[in-house]
Amino acid sequence: MTSYKELGLVNTREMFAKAVAGGYAIPAFNFNTLEQMQAIVQAAVETKSPVIMQVSKGARNYANGTILRYMAQGAVEYAKELGCENPQIVLHLDHGDTFELCKDCIDNGFSSVMIDGSSLPYEENIALTKKVVEYAHKFDVTVEAELGVLAGVEDEVASEVSHYTKPDEVVDFSTRSGCDSLAISIGTSHGAYKFTPEQCTRDPKTGRLVPPPLAFDILHEIEKRLPGFPIVLHGSSSVPQDEVDTINAHGGKLPDAVGIPEEQLREASKSAVCKINIDSDSRLAMTAAIRKHFDEKPGDFDPRQYLKPARENMKKMYIHKIVEVLGSNNKL
Ligand code: G3H
Ligand code: 13P
Ligand code: ZN
């Protein structure tokens, strides 16, 4: 058993309470690689922001769970080396789908886990979440649950359509499951194609797709039913069109990729939404920089030559999210 406390990590409890009270949201950035980890830590330290570094089941399969845990421990030490006296870094399991996976993470240094029972019948979602909560709380690890289904693919959990969270269920679900935070479905979805062109309108001036708005009425109703309770938004990449254009201009093919407008995420951050998940935007920033580099310098073959601009571009994006969208800067 390795406690996250020995690694210098923190759970989400105090972080979320402050974020809800302060009207901002904590960034939850997924990571699989060294460069993402470095860029996340540099961005968090430079902006004085708390940060959640999250690992999916796919990330564990790709990079190895043990390595990622040591990378999170390394992130804490790196943040200190960069001059941050008291880094507030959470290591979180993203979309855990079984009790055994959550337990393995809790036993191996994670400070927070998500149990995603959103595809299960309601009572089964409660029972599974409760089982994870009972184990996690013994070790002061916090638990995120999900109610409602996001469209698209959630790791092992696939759904053609979204089912918005029902406000009538949130009090019963959170009370009986004992979860510390709740991911809800209000129109976000995973990946770089969040809406089909048919679901959008088109800006006549730019020809860009304009997505339909998030269901703020549902969010506000949930907030009313669960005052002060930490709410999480998954699928919150905004799919920056300049990165999509760079990718497409340098041999990529991402036609009509579209995300959640940042103004809407900014608005959500001011509410009880206190954790915003961003993965695809990091993938886009990395890919855009690498494609551009390969196009402009076809003779380069040292990975450091193209991973350095990729890291810089991700860091710029992380700082932008923290300062301009989530408002978590200067909170350490
Ligand atoms: O929610 C999904 C995250 O973006 C993680 O994606 O399963 O491909 O690592 P992944
Ligand atoms: P995006 O695909 O919008 O970045 O969402 C990431 C996410 O929700 C991770 O759990
Ligand atoms: Zn997600």
Short mmCIF file of N, CA, C and O in Angstrom, two decimals, residues 253-307:
data_model
loop_
_atom_site.label_atom_id
_atom_site.label_comp_id
_atom_site.label_asym_id
_atom_site.label_seq_id
_atom_site.Cartn_x
_atom_site.Cartn_y
_atom_site.Cartn_z
N LYS A 253 -6.26 15.58 -41.26
CA LYS A 253 -7.62 15.51 -41.81
C LYS A 253 -8.62 15.50 -40.68
O LYS A 253 -8.99 14.44 -40.17
N LEU A 254 -9.00 16.68 -40.22
CA LEU A 254 -9.99 16.79 -39.15
C LEU A 254 -11.11 17.72 -39.60
O LEU A 254 -11.28 18.82 -39.05
N PRO A 255 -11.87 17.31 -40.60
CA PRO A 255 -12.92 18.22 -41.09
C PRO A 255 -14.04 18.36 -40.07
O PRO A 255 -14.43 17.38 -39.44
N ASP A 256 -14.49 19.60 -39.89
CA ASP A 256 -15.64 19.87 -39.02
C ASP A 256 -15.47 19.40 -37.57
O ASP A 256 -16.45 19.04 -36.90
N ALA A 257 -14.22 19.37 -37.09
CA ALA A 257 -14.01 19.09 -35.66
C ALA A 257 -14.55 20.28 -34.87
O ALA A 257 -14.31 21.44 -35.24
N VAL A 258 -15.30 20.00 -33.81
CA VAL A 258 -15.92 21.11 -33.07
C VAL A 258 -16.05 20.76 -31.58
O VAL A 258 -16.26 19.60 -31.23
N GLY A 259 -15.87 21.78 -30.73
CA GLY A 259 -15.90 21.55 -29.28
C GLY A 259 -16.88 22.46 -28.57
O GLY A 259 -17.81 23.01 -29.17
N ILE A 260 -16.66 22.61 -27.26
CA ILE A 260 -17.54 23.44 -26.43
C ILE A 260 -16.97 24.87 -26.40
O ILE A 260 -15.82 25.06 -26.01
N PRO A 261 -17.76 25.87 -26.77
CA PRO A 261 -17.25 27.24 -26.76
C PRO A 261 -16.74 27.65 -25.37
O PRO A 261 -17.38 27.34 -24.35
N GLU A 262 -15.60 28.34 -25.36
CA GLU A 262 -14.99 28.66 -24.06
C GLU A 262 -15.85 29.58 -23.20
O GLU A 262 -15.80 29.49 -21.97
N GLU A 263 -16.65 30.45 -23.82
CA GLU A 263 -17.52 31.34 -23.01
C GLU A 263 -18.44 30.50 -22.14
O GLU A 263 -18.74 30.87 -21.00
N GLN A 264 -18.91 29.38 -22.68
CA GLN A 264 -19.84 28.54 -21.91
C GLN A 264 -19.12 27.83 -20.76
O GLN A 264 -19.68 27.65 -19.69
N LEU A 265 -17.87 27.47 -20.99
CA LEU A 265 -17.09 26.83 -19.92
C LEU A 265 -16.76 27.86 -18.83
O LEU A 265 -16.75 27.55 -17.63
N ARG A 266 -16.52 29.10 -19.29
CA ARG A 266 -16.24 30.18 -18.33
C ARG A 266 -17.47 30.39 -17.44
O ARG A 266 -17.35 30.52 -16.22
N GLU A 267 -18.63 30.39 -18.05
CA GLU A 267 -19.87 30.57 -17.29
C GLU A 267 -20.07 29.40 -16.32
O GLU A 267 -20.40 29.61 -15.15
N ALA A 268 -19.83 28.19 -16.80
CA ALA A 268 -20.01 27.01 -15.95
C ALA A 268 -19.04 27.04 -14.76
O ALA A 268 -19.39 26.66 -13.64
N SER A 269 -17.83 27.53 -15.00
CA SER A 269 -16.81 27.57 -13.93
C SER A 269 -17.23 28.45 -12.77
O SER A 269 -16.79 28.26 -11.64
N LYS A 270 -18.07 29.44 -13.05
CA LYS A 270 -18.50 30.36 -11.99
C LYS A 270 -19.57 29.72 -11.11
O LYS A 270 -19.92 30.25 -10.06
N SER A 271 -20.11 28.58 -11.54
CA SER A 271 -21.19 27.92 -10.79
C SER A 271 -20.59 26.82 -9.91
O SER A 271 -19.40 26.83 -9.60
N ALA A 272 -21.41 25.84 -9.57
CA ALA A 272 -20.93 24.72 -8.74
C ALA A 272 -20.03 23.77 -9.53
O ALA A 272 -19.50 22.81 -8.97
N VAL A 273 -19.86 24.02 -10.82
CA VAL A 273 -18.92 23.20 -11.59
C VAL A 273 -17.52 23.55 -11.11
O VAL A 273 -17.06 24.69 -11.23
N CYS A 274 -16.85 22.57 -10.50
CA CYS A 274 -15.55 22.88 -9.90
C CYS A 274 -14.43 22.00 -10.47
O CYS A 274 -13.29 22.11 -10.04
N LYS A 275 -14.74 21.16 -11.44
CA LYS A 275 -13.71 20.36 -12.12
C LYS A 275 -14.10 20.28 -13.59
O LYS A 275 -15.23 19.88 -13.90
N ILE A 276 -13.17 20.65 -14.46
CA ILE A 276 -13.44 20.64 -15.90
C ILE A 276 -12.39 19.78 -16.58
O ILE A 276 -11.19 20.03 -16.43
N ASN A 277 -12.85 18.73 -17.28
CA ASN A 277 -11.94 17.74 -17.88
C ASN A 277 -11.54 18.13 -19.30
O ASN A 277 -12.41 18.35 -20.15
N ILE A 278 -10.24 18.15 -19.53
CA ILE A 278 -9.72 18.53 -20.85
C ILE A 278 -8.63 17.54 -21.26
O ILE A 278 -7.61 17.40 -20.58
N ASP A 279 -8.86 16.86 -22.33
CA ASP A 279 -7.89 15.92 -22.88
C ASP A 279 -7.65 16.21 -24.37
O ASP A 279 -6.52 16.43 -24.82
N SER A 280 -8.73 16.26 -25.15
CA SER A 280 -8.58 16.41 -26.60
C SER A 280 -7.81 17.67 -26.99
O SER A 280 -7.03 17.64 -27.95
N ASP A 281 -7.99 18.76 -26.25
CA ASP A 281 -7.28 20.00 -26.63
C ASP A 281 -5.77 19.83 -26.50
O ASP A 281 -5.00 20.44 -27.26
N SER A 282 -5.34 19.01 -25.55
CA SER A 282 -3.91 18.74 -25.40
C SER A 282 -3.42 17.90 -26.58
O SER A 282 -2.33 18.14 -27.14
N ARG A 283 -4.22 16.94 -27.00
CA ARG A 283 -3.86 16.10 -28.14
C ARG A 283 -3.75 16.96 -29.40
O ARG A 283 -2.83 16.78 -30.21
N LEU A 284 -4.69 17.90 -29.54
CA LEU A 284 -4.67 18.76 -30.73
C LEU A 284 -3.45 19.68 -30.72
O LEU A 284 -2.79 19.86 -31.75
N ALA A 285 -3.15 20.25 -29.54
CA ALA A 285 -2.00 21.17 -29.44
C ALA A 285 -0.70 20.42 -29.76
O ALA A 285 0.18 20.93 -30.46
N MET A 286 -0.58 19.21 -29.27
CA MET A 286 0.62 18.41 -29.51
C MET A 286 0.73 18.04 -31.00
O MET A 286 1.77 18.23 -31.64
N THR A 287 -0.36 17.56 -31.55
CA THR A 287 -0.35 17.11 -32.95
C THR A 287 -0.10 18.28 -33.90
O THR A 287 0.66 18.14 -34.88
N ALA A 288 -0.71 19.42 -33.63
CA ALA A 288 -0.53 20.59 -34.51
C ALA A 288 0.95 20.98 -34.55
O ALA A 288 1.53 21.21 -35.63
N ALA A 289 1.57 21.05 -33.37
CA ALA A 289 2.98 21.48 -33.32
C ALA A 289 3.89 20.47 -34.02
O ALA A 289 4.82 20.85 -34.74
N ILE A 290 3.62 19.21 -33.84
CA ILE A 290 4.47 18.17 -34.45
C ILE A 290 4.29 18.14 -35.97
O ILE A 290 5.26 18.10 -36.73
N ARG A 291 3.04 18.22 -36.43
CA ARG A 291 2.81 18.22 -37.89
C ARG A 291 3.50 19.42 -38.55
O ARG A 291 4.11 19.30 -39.60
N LYS A 292 3.37 20.58 -37.91
CA LYS A 292 3.99 21.80 -38.47
C LYS A 292 5.51 21.61 -38.52
O LYS A 292 6.15 21.91 -39.52
N HIS A 293 6.06 21.09 -37.44
CA HIS A 293 7.50 20.91 -37.37
C HIS A 293 7.99 19.95 -38.47
O HIS A 293 8.96 20.24 -39.18
N PHE A 294 7.32 18.84 -38.62
CA PHE A 294 7.72 17.87 -39.64
C PHE A 294 7.65 18.46 -41.05
O PHE A 294 8.51 18.20 -41.89
N ASP A 295 6.61 19.27 -41.27
CA ASP A 295 6.44 19.88 -42.59
C ASP A 295 7.57 20.87 -42.87
O ASP A 295 8.13 20.91 -43.97
N GLU A 296 7.90 21.67 -41.83
CA GLU A 296 8.89 22.74 -42.04
C GLU A 296 10.31 22.23 -41.95
O GLU A 296 11.23 22.81 -42.54
N LYS A 297 10.55 21.18 -41.19
CA LYS A 297 11.92 20.67 -41.01
C LYS A 297 11.96 19.17 -41.27
O LYS A 297 12.12 18.37 -40.32
N PRO A 298 11.81 18.78 -42.52
CA PRO A 298 11.70 17.35 -42.82
C PRO A 298 12.96 16.56 -42.49
O PRO A 298 12.91 15.33 -42.39
N GLY A 299 14.07 17.27 -42.27
CA GLY A 299 15.31 16.56 -41.96
C GLY A 299 15.47 16.21 -40.49
O GLY A 299 16.36 15.44 -40.12
N ASP A 300 14.61 16.77 -39.64
CA ASP A 300 14.73 16.49 -38.19
C ASP A 300 14.28 15.07 -37.85
O ASP A 300 13.23 14.63 -38.33
N PHE A 301 15.03 14.42 -37.04
CA PHE A 301 14.58 13.09 -36.60
C PHE A 301 14.89 12.82 -35.13
O PHE A 301 14.61 11.74 -34.60
N ASP A 302 15.43 13.80 -34.41
CA ASP A 302 15.63 13.67 -32.97
C ASP A 302 14.29 14.04 -32.30
O ASP A 302 13.84 15.18 -32.46
N PRO A 303 13.66 13.12 -31.58
CA PRO A 303 12.35 13.43 -30.98
C PRO A 303 12.34 14.72 -30.17
O PRO A 303 11.32 15.41 -30.10
N ARG A 304 13.49 15.09 -29.58
CA ARG A 304 13.50 16.32 -28.79
C ARG A 304 13.24 17.54 -29.66
O ARG A 304 12.69 18.54 -29.18
N GLN A 305 13.62 17.45 -30.94
CA GLN A 305 13.41 18.60 -31.83
C GLN A 305 11.94 18.89 -32.05
O GLN A 305 11.54 20.04 -32.14
N TYR A 306 11.12 17.86 -32.15
CA TYR A 306 9.69 18.14 -32.37
C TYR A 306 8.84 18.04 -31.11
O TYR A 306 7.76 18.61 -31.03
N LEU A 307 9.35 17.34 -30.09
CA LEU A 307 8.57 17.27 -28.85
C LEU A 307 8.69 18.56 -28.03
O LEU A 307 7.80 18.88 -27.24
#
